[in-house]
PDB file of C-alpha atoms in Angstrom:
ATOM      1  CA  MET P   1      10.078  -2.812 -22.447  1.00 40.00           C
ATOM      2  CA  ALA P   2       8.854  -4.597 -19.332  1.00 46.00           C
ATOM      3  CA  VAL P   3       5.769  -2.546 -18.104  1.00 50.00           C
ATOM      4  CA  GLY P   4       4.989  -2.444 -14.420  1.00 71.00           C
ATOM      5  CA  PHE P   5       1.257  -2.123 -14.841  1.00 73.00           C
ATOM      6  CA  ASN P   6       0.673  -2.261 -11.201  1.00 73.00           C
ATOM      7  CA  GLU P   7       2.913   0.852 -10.776  1.00 75.00           C
ATOM      8  CA  LEU P   8       1.459   2.636 -13.794  1.00 83.00           C
ATOM      9  CA  TYR P   9      -2.231   1.920 -12.865  1.00 83.00           C
ATOM     10  CA  PRO P  10      -2.623   4.479 -10.151  1.00 85.00           C
ATOM     11  CA  ALA P  11      -0.859   7.160 -12.269  1.00 86.00           C
ATOM     12  CA  LEU P  12      -3.077   6.333 -15.158  1.00 87.00           C
ATOM     13  CA  LEU P  13      -6.210   6.784 -13.056  1.00 89.00           C
ATOM     14  CA  ASP P  14      -4.945  10.163 -11.897  1.00 90.00           C
ATOM     15  CA  TRP P  15      -4.099  11.163 -15.441  1.00 89.00           C
ATOM     16  CA  VAL P  16      -7.576  10.165 -16.780  1.00 89.00           C
ATOM     17  CA  TYR P  17      -9.138  11.936 -13.844  1.00 90.00           C
ATOM     18  CA  GLU P  18      -7.302  15.159 -14.599  1.00 89.00           C
ATOM     19  CA  LYS P  19      -7.884  15.063 -18.311  1.00 88.00           C
ATOM     20  CA  ALA P  20     -11.616  14.316 -17.870  1.00 85.00           C
ATOM     21  CA  GLU P  21     -11.880  17.004 -15.173  1.00 83.00           C
ATOM     22  CA  GLY P  22     -13.340  14.563 -12.718  1.00 76.00           C
ATOM     23  CA  ARG P  23     -16.187  13.517 -14.961  1.00 77.00           C
ATOM     24  CA  PRO P  24     -17.000   9.762 -15.228  1.00 71.00           C
ATOM     25  CA  HIS P  25     -17.599   8.438 -18.646  1.00 71.00           C
ATOM     26  CA  ALA P  26     -15.575  11.146 -20.322  1.00 74.00           C
ATOM     27  CA  GLY P  27     -13.260   9.644 -22.931  1.00 79.00           C
ATOM     28  CA  VAL P  28      -9.521  10.481 -22.741  1.00 86.00           C
ATOM     29  CA  ASP P  29      -6.892   9.650 -25.445  1.00 85.00           C
ATOM     30  CA  LEU P  30      -4.159   7.532 -23.849  1.00 84.00           C
ATOM     31  CA  GLN P  31      -1.487   8.218 -26.372  1.00 84.00           C
ATOM     32  CA  PRO P  32       0.064  11.117 -24.536  1.00 88.00           C
ATOM     33  CA  PHE P  33       0.208   9.053 -21.383  1.00 87.00           C
ATOM     34  CA  ALA P  34       1.863   6.200 -23.230  1.00 85.00           C
ATOM     35  CA  VAL P  35       4.429   8.532 -24.726  1.00 86.00           C
ATOM     36  CA  LYS P  36       5.178  10.003 -21.347  1.00 86.00           C
ATOM     37  CA  TYR P  37       5.938   6.620 -19.844  1.00 84.00           C
ATOM     38  CA  GLY P  38       7.606   5.201 -22.864  1.00 85.00           C
ATOM     39  CA  LEU P  39       4.976   2.638 -23.763  1.00 83.00           C
ATOM     40  CA  GLU P  40       4.480   1.019 -27.160  1.00 81.00           C
ATOM     41  CA  GLU P  41       1.006   1.092 -28.698  1.00 76.00           C
ATOM     42  CA  ARG P  42       0.353  -2.552 -27.728  1.00 82.00           C
ATOM     43  CA  GLU P  43       1.424  -1.781 -24.189  1.00 82.00           C
ATOM     44  CA  GLY P  44      -0.982   1.066 -24.030  1.00 79.00           C
ATOM     45  CA  TYR P  45      -3.784  -1.138 -24.973  1.00 82.00           C
ATOM     46  CA  ASP P  46      -2.578  -3.811 -22.569  1.00 84.00           C
ATOM     47  CA  LEU P  47      -2.559  -1.172 -19.685  1.00 84.00           C
ATOM     48  CA  LEU P  48      -6.022  -0.163 -20.556  1.00 84.00           C
ATOM     49  CA  ALA P  49      -7.156  -3.831 -20.452  1.00 86.00           C
ATOM     50  CA  TYR P  50      -5.512  -4.122 -17.039  1.00 84.00           C
ATOM     51  CA  GLY P  51      -7.404  -1.099 -15.779  1.00 84.00           C
ATOM     52  CA  LYS P  52     -10.711  -2.622 -17.150  1.00 85.00           C
ATOM     53  CA  SER P  53     -10.005  -5.847 -15.318  1.00 83.00           C
ATOM     54  CA  LYS P  54      -9.640  -3.903 -12.078  1.00 78.00           C
ATOM     55  CA  GLY P  55     -13.021  -2.303 -12.639  1.00 82.00           C
ATOM     56  CA  ALA P  56     -11.855   1.335 -12.597  1.00 84.00           C
ATOM     57  CA  LEU P  57     -11.640   2.017 -16.324  1.00 86.00           C
ATOM     58  CA  ASP P  58     -13.629   1.343 -19.390  1.00 87.00           C
ATOM     59  CA  ASP P  59     -12.905   1.717 -23.141  1.00 82.00           C
ATOM     60  CA  ARG P  60     -16.227   2.857 -24.580  1.00 77.00           C
ATOM     61  CA  PHE P  61     -14.538   5.554 -26.594  1.00 68.00           C
ATOM     62  CA  ALA P  62     -11.537   3.453 -27.867  1.00 61.00           C
ATOM     63  CA  THR P  63     -11.017   2.768 -31.529  1.00 60.00           C
ATOM     64  CA  LEU P  64      -8.800   0.468 -33.518  1.00 57.00           C
ATOM     65  CA  GLY P  65      -6.190   3.109 -33.817  1.00 63.00           C
ATOM     66  CA  ILE P  66      -6.370   5.124 -30.644  1.00 67.00           C
ATOM     67  CA  PRO P  67      -6.635   3.713 -27.110  1.00 73.00           C
ATOM     68  CA  ALA P  68      -9.022   5.833 -25.066  1.00 81.00           C
ATOM     69  CA  ALA P  69     -10.195   5.386 -21.551  1.00 85.00           C
ATOM     70  CA  ASN P  70     -12.921   6.628 -19.242  1.00 85.00           C
ATOM     71  CA  LEU P  71     -13.279   6.303 -15.558  1.00 88.00           C
ATOM     72  CA  THR P  72     -16.082   4.151 -14.214  1.00 86.00           C
ATOM     73  CA  PRO P  73     -17.977   5.348 -11.121  1.00 84.00           C
ATOM     74  CA  TYR P  74     -15.828   2.948  -9.053  1.00 81.00           C
ATOM     75  CA  GLY P  75     -12.685   4.341 -10.647  1.00 84.00           C
ATOM     76  CA  LEU P  76     -13.831   7.871  -9.859  1.00 86.00           C
ATOM     77  CA  ASP P  77     -14.413   6.921  -6.223  1.00 83.00           C
ATOM     78  CA  LEU P  78     -10.957   5.295  -6.099  1.00 82.00           C
ATOM     79  CA  VAL P  79      -9.179   8.450  -7.408  1.00 86.00           C
ATOM     80  CA  GLU P  80     -11.115  10.893  -5.138  1.00 86.00           C
ATOM     81  CA  GLU P  81     -10.486   8.736  -2.084  1.00 82.00           C
ATOM     82  CA  ARG P  82      -6.803   8.513  -2.989  1.00 82.00           C
ATOM     83  CA  ARG P  83      -6.554  12.267  -3.499  1.00 86.00           C
ATOM     84  CA  LYS P  84      -8.277  12.889  -0.190  1.00 86.00           C
ATOM     85  CA  ARG P  85      -5.755  10.607   1.588  1.00 83.00           C
ATOM     86  CA  ARG P  86      -2.905  12.284  -0.314  1.00 86.00           C
ATOM     87  CA  ASP P  87      -4.009  15.745   0.843  1.00 88.00           C
ATOM     88  CA  SER P  88      -4.512  14.695   4.460  1.00 89.00           C
ATOM     89  CA  PRO P  89      -1.693  16.012   6.779  1.00 91.00           C
ATOM     90  CA  VAL P  90      -2.423  13.227   9.300  1.00 89.00           C
ATOM     91  CA  ALA P  91      -2.313  10.485   6.612  1.00 86.00           C
ATOM     92  CA  ARG P  92       0.841  11.825   5.117  1.00 90.00           C
ATOM     93  CA  SER P  93       2.484  12.137   8.596  1.00 91.00           C
ATOM     94  CA  LYS P  94       1.669   8.446   9.415  1.00 89.00           C
ATOM     95  CA  ALA P  95       2.888   7.346   5.949  1.00 89.00           C
ATOM     96  CA  ALA P  96       6.225   9.183   6.443  1.00 92.00           C
ATOM     97  CA  ARG P  97       6.836   7.596   9.783  1.00 91.00           C
ATOM     98  CA  GLN P  98       6.092   4.049   8.535  1.00 89.00           C
ATOM     99  CA  SER P  99       7.938   4.275   5.247  1.00 91.00           C
ATOM    100  CA  LEU P 100      11.051   5.917   6.890  1.00 94.00           C
ATOM    101  CA  LEU P 101      11.130   3.225   9.622  1.00 93.00           C
ATOM    102  CA  ARG P 102      10.879   0.447   7.045  1.00 92.00           C
ATOM    103  CA  TRP P 103      13.599   2.147   4.950  1.00 93.00           C
ATOM    104  CA  LEU P 104      15.888   2.223   7.923  1.00 94.00           C
ATOM    105  CA  TRP P 105      15.212  -1.379   8.641  1.00 93.00           C
ATOM    106  CA  GLU P 106      16.246  -2.273   5.087  1.00 92.00           C
ATOM    107  CA  GLN P 107      19.331  -0.081   5.342  1.00 93.00           C
ATOM    108  CA  LYS P 108      20.488  -1.855   8.456  1.00 92.00           C
ATOM    109  CA  ASP P 109      19.657  -5.219   6.974  1.00 90.00           C
ATOM    110  CA  GLN P 110      21.855  -4.380   3.951  1.00 90.00           C
ATOM    111  CA  GLY P 111      24.739  -3.383   6.284  1.00 91.00           C
ATOM    112  CA  PHE P 112      24.494   0.415   6.044  1.00 90.00           C
ATOM    113  CA  HIS P 113      24.883   2.022   9.423  1.00 88.00           C
ATOM    114  CA  PHE P 114      23.574   5.513  10.326  1.00 93.00           C
ATOM    115  CA  PRO P 115      22.566   6.495   6.786  1.00 92.00           C
ATOM    116  CA  ILE P 116      21.730  10.142   6.053  1.00 93.00           C
ATOM    117  CA  THR P 117      17.882  10.447   6.475  1.00 93.00           C
ATOM    118  CA  ASP P 118      17.777  13.027   3.684  1.00 92.00           C
ATOM    119  CA  SER P 119      18.759  10.133   1.317  1.00 92.00           C
ATOM    120  CA  PHE P 120      15.304   8.622   1.837  1.00 93.00           C
ATOM    121  CA  VAL P 121      13.710  11.609   0.061  1.00 92.00           C
ATOM    122  CA  GLY P 122      13.172  10.910  -3.569  1.00 88.00           C
ATOM    123  CA  THR P 123      13.323   7.070  -3.309  1.00 89.00           C
ATOM    124  CA  PRO P 124      10.420   4.943  -4.535  1.00 84.00           C
ATOM    125  CA  ASP P 125       9.393   4.213  -0.933  1.00 86.00           C
ATOM    126  CA  ALA P 126       9.200   8.000  -0.096  1.00 90.00           C
ATOM    127  CA  ILE P 127       6.014   8.317  -2.115  1.00 87.00           C
ATOM    128  CA  PHE P 128       2.507   8.456  -0.613  1.00 86.00           C
ATOM    129  CA  GLU P 129      -0.487   8.002  -2.924  1.00 83.00           C
ATOM    130  CA  GLY P 130       1.502   9.161  -5.866  1.00 81.00           C
ATOM    131  CA  SER P 131       2.885  12.240  -4.144  1.00 86.00           C
ATOM    132  CA  GLU P 132       6.528  12.519  -3.007  1.00 90.00           C
ATOM    133  CA  LEU P 133       7.064  13.062   0.686  1.00 92.00           C
ATOM    134  CA  THR P 134       8.934  16.209   1.364  1.00 93.00           C
ATOM    135  CA  LEU P 135      12.136  16.767   3.276  1.00 94.00           C
ATOM    136  CA  ASP P 136      10.239  18.608   5.996  1.00 95.00           C
ATOM    137  CA  GLU P 137       7.783  15.605   6.314  1.00 95.00           C
ATOM    138  CA  ILE P 138      10.625  13.197   6.609  1.00 95.00           C
ATOM    139  CA  ASP P 139      12.344  15.344   9.145  1.00 95.00           C
ATOM    140  CA  ARG P 140       9.290  15.531  11.312  1.00 95.00           C
ATOM    141  CA  ALA P 141       8.904  11.716  10.922  1.00 94.00           C
ATOM    142  CA  ALA P 142      12.494  11.183  12.046  1.00 94.00           C
ATOM    143  CA  SER P 143      11.881  13.368  15.079  1.00 94.00           C
ATOM    144  CA  TYR P 144       8.774  11.357  16.051  1.00 95.00           C
ATOM    145  CA  LEU P 145      10.576   8.090  15.611  1.00 94.00           C
ATOM    146  CA  SER P 146      13.531   9.250  17.618  1.00 94.00           C
ATOM    147  CA  ASP P 147      11.224  10.472  20.473  1.00 94.00           C
ATOM    148  CA  LYS P 148       9.575   7.077  20.500  1.00 92.00           C
ATOM    149  CA  GLY P 149      12.883   5.310  20.753  1.00 93.00           C
ATOM    150  CA  LEU P 150      12.468   3.567  17.428  1.00 94.00           C
ATOM    151  CA  ILE P 151      15.583   5.162  15.916  1.00 93.00           C
ATOM    152  CA  LYS P 152      18.683   6.803  17.219  1.00 93.00           C
ATOM    153  CA  GLY P 153      21.097   9.125  15.595  1.00 92.00           C
ATOM    154  CA  THR P 154      22.827  12.474  15.292  1.00 90.00           C
ATOM    155  CA  LYS P 155      20.981  15.663  15.677  1.00 89.00           C
ATOM    156  CA  VAL P 156      22.017  19.139  14.554  1.00 91.00           C
ATOM    157  CA  SER P 157      20.830  22.637  15.025  1.00 90.00           C
ATOM    158  CA  GLY P 158      18.006  23.566  12.666  1.00 90.00           C
ATOM    159  CA  ARG P 159      16.622  20.085  12.259  1.00 91.00           C
ATOM    160  CA  GLN P 160      13.883  18.332  14.217  1.00 93.00           C
ATOM    161  CA  GLY P 161      15.040  14.814  13.754  1.00 92.00           C
ATOM    162  CA  PRO P 162      18.445  13.094  13.463  1.00 93.00           C
ATOM    163  CA  VAL P 163      20.185  13.793  10.251  1.00 93.00           C
ATOM    164  CA  ARG P 164      21.894  10.368  10.449  1.00 94.00           C
ATOM    165  CA  ALA P 165      19.920   7.544  12.034  1.00 93.00           C
ATOM    166  CA  GLU P 166      19.827   3.870  12.658  1.00 93.00           C
ATOM    167  CA  ILE P 167      16.842   1.721  13.680  1.00 94.00           C
ATOM    168  CA  THR P 168      16.855   0.453  17.207  1.00 94.00           C
ATOM    169  CA  ALA P 169      15.773  -3.086  18.497  1.00 94.00           C
ATOM    170  CA  GLU P 170      12.451  -1.599  19.352  1.00 92.00           C
ATOM    171  CA  GLY P 171      12.119  -0.186  15.864  1.00 92.00           C
ATOM    172  CA  GLN P 172      13.017  -3.486  14.310  1.00 91.00           C
ATOM    173  CA  ASP P 173      10.239  -5.135  16.427  1.00 89.00           C
ATOM    174  CA  CYS P 174       7.860  -2.446  15.110  1.00 88.00           C
ATOM    175  CA  VAL P 175       8.644  -3.252  11.480  1.00 87.00           C
ATOM    176  CA  GLU P 176       8.784  -6.974  11.788  1.00 85.00           C
ATOM    177  CA  ASN P 177       5.608  -7.406  13.820  1.00 83.00           C
ATOM    178  CA  TYR P 178       3.585  -4.279  13.237  1.00 81.00           C
ATOM    179  CA  GLY P 179       4.386  -3.298   9.637  1.00 80.00           C
ATOM    180  CA  GLY P 180       6.246  -0.334  10.810  1.00 83.00           C
ATOM    181  CA  ASP P 181       3.233   1.230  12.385  1.00 83.00           C
ATOM    182  CA  PRO P 182       4.174   2.812  15.849  1.00 85.00           C
ATOM    183  CA  SER P 183       0.448   3.156  16.682  1.00 81.00           C
ATOM    184  CA  ALA P 184      -0.215  -0.518  16.209  1.00 77.00           C
ATOM    185  CA  GLN P 185       2.895  -1.257  18.318  1.00 77.00           C
ATOM    186  CA  ASP P 186       1.621   0.978  21.062  1.00 78.00           C
ATOM    187  CA  ARG P 187      -1.697  -0.924  21.124  1.00 71.00           C
ATOM    188  CA  ARG P 188      -0.030  -4.273  21.626  1.00 67.00           C
ATOM    189  CA  GLY P 189      -0.897  -4.460  25.218  1.00 55.00           C
ATOM    190  CA  ALA P 190      -4.505  -3.386  24.744  1.00 51.00           C
ATOM    191  CA  ALA P 191      -7.364  -5.824  25.125  1.00 41.00           C
ATOM    192  CA  GLY P 192      -8.669  -6.784  21.806  1.00 42.00           C
ATOM    193  CA  THR P 193     -10.142  -9.536  19.660  1.00 39.00           C
ATOM    194  CA  THR P 194      -8.197 -12.419  18.533  1.00 39.00           C
ATOM    195  CA  TYR P 195      -9.280 -14.301  15.415  1.00 37.00           C
ATOM    196  CA  ASN P 196      -8.499 -17.995  15.148  1.00 37.00           C
ATOM    197  CA  THR P 197      -9.150 -19.604  11.811  1.00 37.00           C
ATOM    198  CA  TYR P 198      -8.568 -23.233  10.873  1.00 33.00           C
ATOM    199  CA  LEU P 199      -7.492 -23.639   7.295  1.00 35.00           C
ATOM    200  CA  PRO P 200      -7.497 -27.180   5.826  1.00 34.00           C
ATOM    201  CA  ASN P 201      -4.116 -28.406   4.809  1.00 33.00           C
ATOM    202  CA  ALA P 202      -2.512 -25.218   6.184  1.00 35.00           C
ATOM    203  CA  GLN P 203      -1.446 -26.686   9.477  1.00 35.00           C
ATOM    204  CA  GLY P 204      -4.134 -24.891  11.466  1.00 35.00           C
ATOM    205  CA  VAL P 205      -2.714 -21.433  10.821  1.00 39.00           C
ATOM    206  CA  ILE P 206      -3.755 -18.987  13.494  1.00 38.00           C
ATOM    207  CA  VAL P 207      -4.639 -15.739  11.754  1.00 41.00           C
ATOM    208  CA  GLY P 208      -4.417 -12.401  13.418  1.00 41.00           C
ATOM    209  CA  GLU P 209      -3.213 -13.739  16.750  1.00 40.00           C
ATOM    210  CA  GLN P 210       0.093 -11.896  16.427  1.00 40.00           C
ATOM    211  CA  GLN P 211      -1.636  -8.480  16.262  1.00 42.00           C
ATOM    212  CA  ASN P 212      -4.700  -8.113  18.509  1.00 44.00           C
ATOM    213  CA  PHE P 213      -6.843  -5.180  17.720  1.00 42.00           C
ATOM    214  CA  THR P 214      -9.771  -3.308  19.142  1.00 43.00           C
ATOM    215  CA  GLN P 215     -12.435  -2.280  16.594  1.00 43.00           C
ATOM    216  CA  ASN P 216     -13.269   1.389  17.254  1.00 44.00           C
ATOM    217  CA  ASN P 217     -14.721   3.126  14.221  1.00 46.00           C
ATOM    218  CA  SER P 218     -17.807   4.817  13.184  1.00 42.00           C
ATOM    219  CA  THR P 219     -17.812   3.908   9.541  1.00 49.00           C
ATOM    220  CA  GLY P 220     -19.889   0.813   9.776  1.00 58.00           C
ATOM    221  CA  VAL P 221     -17.138  -1.314   8.315  1.00 69.00           C
ATOM    222  CA  ASP P 222     -16.313  -4.633   9.959  1.00 78.00           C
ATOM    223  CA  PRO P 223     -12.502  -5.011   9.360  1.00 85.00           C
ATOM    224  CA  SER P 224     -12.061  -8.363  10.834  1.00 87.00           C
ATOM    225  CA  ALA P 225     -11.908 -10.231   7.497  1.00 88.00           C
ATOM    226  CA  PHE P 226      -9.254  -7.838   6.212  1.00 91.00           C
ATOM    227  CA  ILE P 227      -7.160  -8.201   9.381  1.00 91.00           C
ATOM    228  CA  GLN P 228      -7.371 -11.957   9.086  1.00 89.00           C
ATOM    229  CA  LEU P 229      -6.278 -11.704   5.410  1.00 91.00           C
ATOM    230  CA  ALA P 230      -3.320  -9.509   6.248  1.00 90.00           C
ATOM    231  CA  GLY P 231      -2.246 -11.683   9.133  1.00 89.00           C
ATOM    232  CA  TYR P 232      -2.524 -14.831   6.986  1.00 87.00           C
ATOM    233  CA  VAL P 233      -0.403 -13.338   4.161  1.00 89.00           C
ATOM    234  CA  GLY P 234       2.221 -12.396   6.656  1.00 85.00           C
ATOM    235  CA  GLN P 235       2.387 -15.993   7.844  1.00 84.00           C
ATOM    236  CA  VAL P 236       2.419 -17.852   4.592  1.00 84.00           C
ATOM    237  CA  SER P 237       4.204 -15.402   2.223  1.00 84.00           C
ATOM    238  CA  GLY P 238       7.504 -17.266   2.698  1.00 83.00           C
ATOM    239  CA  THR P 239       5.911 -20.579   1.627  1.00 83.00           C
ATOM    240  CA  LEU P 240       4.455 -19.484  -1.698  1.00 83.00           C
ATOM    241  CA  GLY P 241       7.756 -19.898  -3.745  1.00 82.00           C
ATOM    242  CA  MET P 242       7.689 -16.262  -4.874  1.00 81.00           C
ATOM    243  CA  ALA P 243      10.772 -14.375  -5.938  1.00 78.00           C
ATOM    244  CA  ASP P 244      12.067 -12.006  -3.230  1.00 76.00           C
ATOM    245  CA  PRO P 245      10.892  -8.788  -4.999  1.00 74.00           C
ATOM    246  CA  GLN P 246       7.345 -10.192  -5.530  1.00 79.00           C
ATOM    247  CA  ARG P 247       7.164 -11.581  -2.033  1.00 82.00           C
ATOM    248  CA  ALA P 248       8.331  -8.207  -0.564  1.00 83.00           C
ATOM    249  CA  ASP P 249       5.670  -6.402  -2.636  1.00 81.00           C
ATOM    250  CA  LEU P 250       2.953  -8.776  -1.357  1.00 88.00           C
ATOM    251  CA  GLU P 251       4.001  -8.341   2.171  1.00 87.00           C
ATOM    252  CA  ARG P 252       4.096  -4.592   1.797  1.00 87.00           C
ATOM    253  CA  ILE P 253       0.496  -4.557   0.498  1.00 89.00           C
ATOM    254  CA  ALA P 254      -0.565  -6.810   3.353  1.00 89.00           C
ATOM    255  CA  GLN P 255       1.033  -4.377   5.887  1.00 88.00           C
ATOM    256  CA  ASP P 256      -0.895  -1.483   4.226  1.00 86.00           C
ATOM    257  CA  LEU P 257      -4.101  -3.498   4.409  1.00 90.00           C
ATOM    258  CA  HIS P 258      -3.555  -4.173   8.142  1.00 90.00           C
ATOM    259  CA  ALA P 259      -2.757  -0.568   8.795  1.00 86.00           C
ATOM    260  CA  GLU P 260      -5.966   0.516   6.986  1.00 84.00           C
ATOM    261  CA  ALA P 261      -8.122  -2.120   8.610  1.00 87.00           C
ATOM    262  CA  THR P 262      -6.988  -1.322  12.157  1.00 87.00           C
ATOM    263  CA  SER P 263      -7.245   2.421  11.651  1.00 82.00           C
ATOM    264  CA  GLU P 264      -9.929   4.401  13.455  1.00 76.00           C
ATOM    265  CA  ALA P 265     -11.968   5.003  10.331  1.00 76.00           C
ATOM    266  CA  PRO P 266     -11.218   2.261   7.692  1.00 82.00           C
ATOM    267  CA  GLU P 267     -12.321   3.341   4.242  1.00 81.00           C
ATOM    268  CA  GLN P 268     -14.276   0.876   2.144  1.00 81.00           C
ATOM    269  CA  GLY P 269     -12.644   1.805  -1.139  1.00 81.00           C
ATOM    270  CA  ARG P 270      -9.194   1.593   0.320  1.00 83.00           C
ATOM    271  CA  LEU P 271      -9.870  -1.908   1.888  1.00 88.00           C
ATOM    272  CA  ARG P 272     -11.344  -3.216  -1.329  1.00 86.00           C
ATOM    273  CA  HIS P 273      -8.478  -1.923  -3.416  1.00 85.00           C
ATOM    274  CA  LEU P 274      -5.775  -3.384  -1.126  1.00 89.00           C
ATOM    275  CA  ALA P 275      -7.536  -6.742  -0.718  1.00 89.00           C
ATOM    276  CA  GLY P 276      -7.867  -6.840  -4.513  1.00 87.00           C
ATOM    277  CA  GLN P 277      -4.140  -6.304  -4.892  1.00 87.00           C
ATOM    278  CA  VAL P 278      -3.452  -9.159  -2.421  1.00 90.00           C
ATOM    279  CA  LYS P 279      -5.771 -11.414  -4.344  1.00 88.00           C
ATOM    280  CA  GLU P 280      -4.032 -10.544  -7.642  1.00 84.00           C
ATOM    281  CA  ARG P 281      -0.582 -11.315  -6.379  1.00 86.00           C
ATOM    282  CA  LEU P 282      -1.682 -14.540  -4.785  1.00 87.00           C
ATOM    283  CA  LEU P 283      -3.128 -15.640  -8.107  1.00 83.00           C
ATOM    284  CA  THR P 284       0.228 -15.164  -9.718  1.00 80.00           C
ATOM    285  CA  ALA P 285       1.847 -17.224  -6.971  1.00 77.00           C
ATOM    286  CA  GLY P 286       0.500 -20.438  -8.439  1.00 71.00           C
ATOM    287  CA  ALA P 287      -2.161 -22.950  -7.445  1.00 68.00           C
ATOM    288  CA  THR P 288      -0.779 -23.942  -4.043  1.00 77.00           C
ATOM    289  CA  MET P 289      -3.156 -24.609  -1.199  1.00 80.00           C
ATOM    290  CA  ALA P 290      -1.824 -21.589   0.725  1.00 80.00           C
ATOM    291  CA  ALA P 291      -2.303 -19.241  -2.218  1.00 83.00           C
ATOM    292  CA  THR P 292      -5.814 -20.688  -2.963  1.00 82.00           C
ATOM    293  CA  VAL P 293      -6.871 -20.226   0.656  1.00 84.00           C
ATOM    294  CA  GLY P 294      -5.497 -16.588   0.562  1.00 86.00           C
ATOM    295  CA  VAL P 295      -7.537 -15.867  -2.702  1.00 86.00           C
ATOM    296  CA  GLN P 296     -10.667 -17.230  -1.052  1.00 86.00           C
ATOM    297  CA  MET P 297     -10.126 -15.048   2.022  1.00 88.00           C
ATOM    298  CA  ALA P 298      -9.661 -11.991  -0.126  1.00 89.00           C
ATOM    299  CA  GLU P 299     -12.776 -12.646  -2.075  1.00 86.00           C
ATOM    300  CA  GLN P 300     -14.718 -13.172   1.193  1.00 86.00           C
ATOM    301  CA  ALA P 301     -13.288  -9.931   2.687  1.00 88.00           C
ATOM    302  CA  ILE P 302     -14.250  -7.956  -0.403  1.00 85.00           C
ATOM    303  CA  GLY P 303     -17.610  -9.549  -0.504  1.00 83.00           C
ATOM    304  CA  SER P 304     -18.261  -8.427   3.116  1.00 82.00           C
ATOM    305  CA  LEU P 305     -18.362  -4.867   1.875  1.00 76.00           C
ATOM    306  CA  MET P 306     -21.183  -5.467  -0.532  1.00 58.00           C
TER     307      MET P 306
END
């Protein structure tokens, strides 16, 4: 079977965390996880190797016959930060709004008019940090987006938001220019810092100019390198020669990186993780100048946290 390691990786970290009861360096047999997800023995070892390459897992307890994993301190931090975000009502609310708006953009792009908003529940896009968004969360998100004029639709008694909805022109602008983040769109007129970066052989790409931002956080994190990286990916993704699904995945991660970097309190672990994912996908895009520059920008951004 074709294994989506990038999709299984977060679930694996959560699974090891639960089985090890949150203890780093505690060894966990991966065979039950492999069986649960239909992995062959070789694929189980390959997934473990993938986790090691990301720095979150180790195999100090593995044997020739049984793949076993343990979380590294970095992996432990990743899981706990992810769980903190997953349990945050504010973070879940923001995620529901952005993912629903992007889904409605895709529905309209595919020719579906006024789809049932409940149909979004249970889709792969209606998942936040490994946890499915609930019908109530989606209903509240639809209400917010409707109030902001980003979607329009039919409302019924007993529901907060429209039960059938379609994205508006304003909503399309929000998705295409602000990653589906209404808060970023609201800040478009605010005075902020524009980053202009000259990239050799990249036609003087202007990075970050399309989304000014005001740094206003108390975490001690300078998000400028991450905002530059996200902006750069958004501008060159169509030139990398990637298949549509891979390109869409890269752009989604870049949007998430931009949202995190421009939030009031960017988390270092989240920034490092998302920038690492951008780097990984650019490496698979081939040795083009645009991809190479992006990889260098990702490495510099991650290095700024050290």
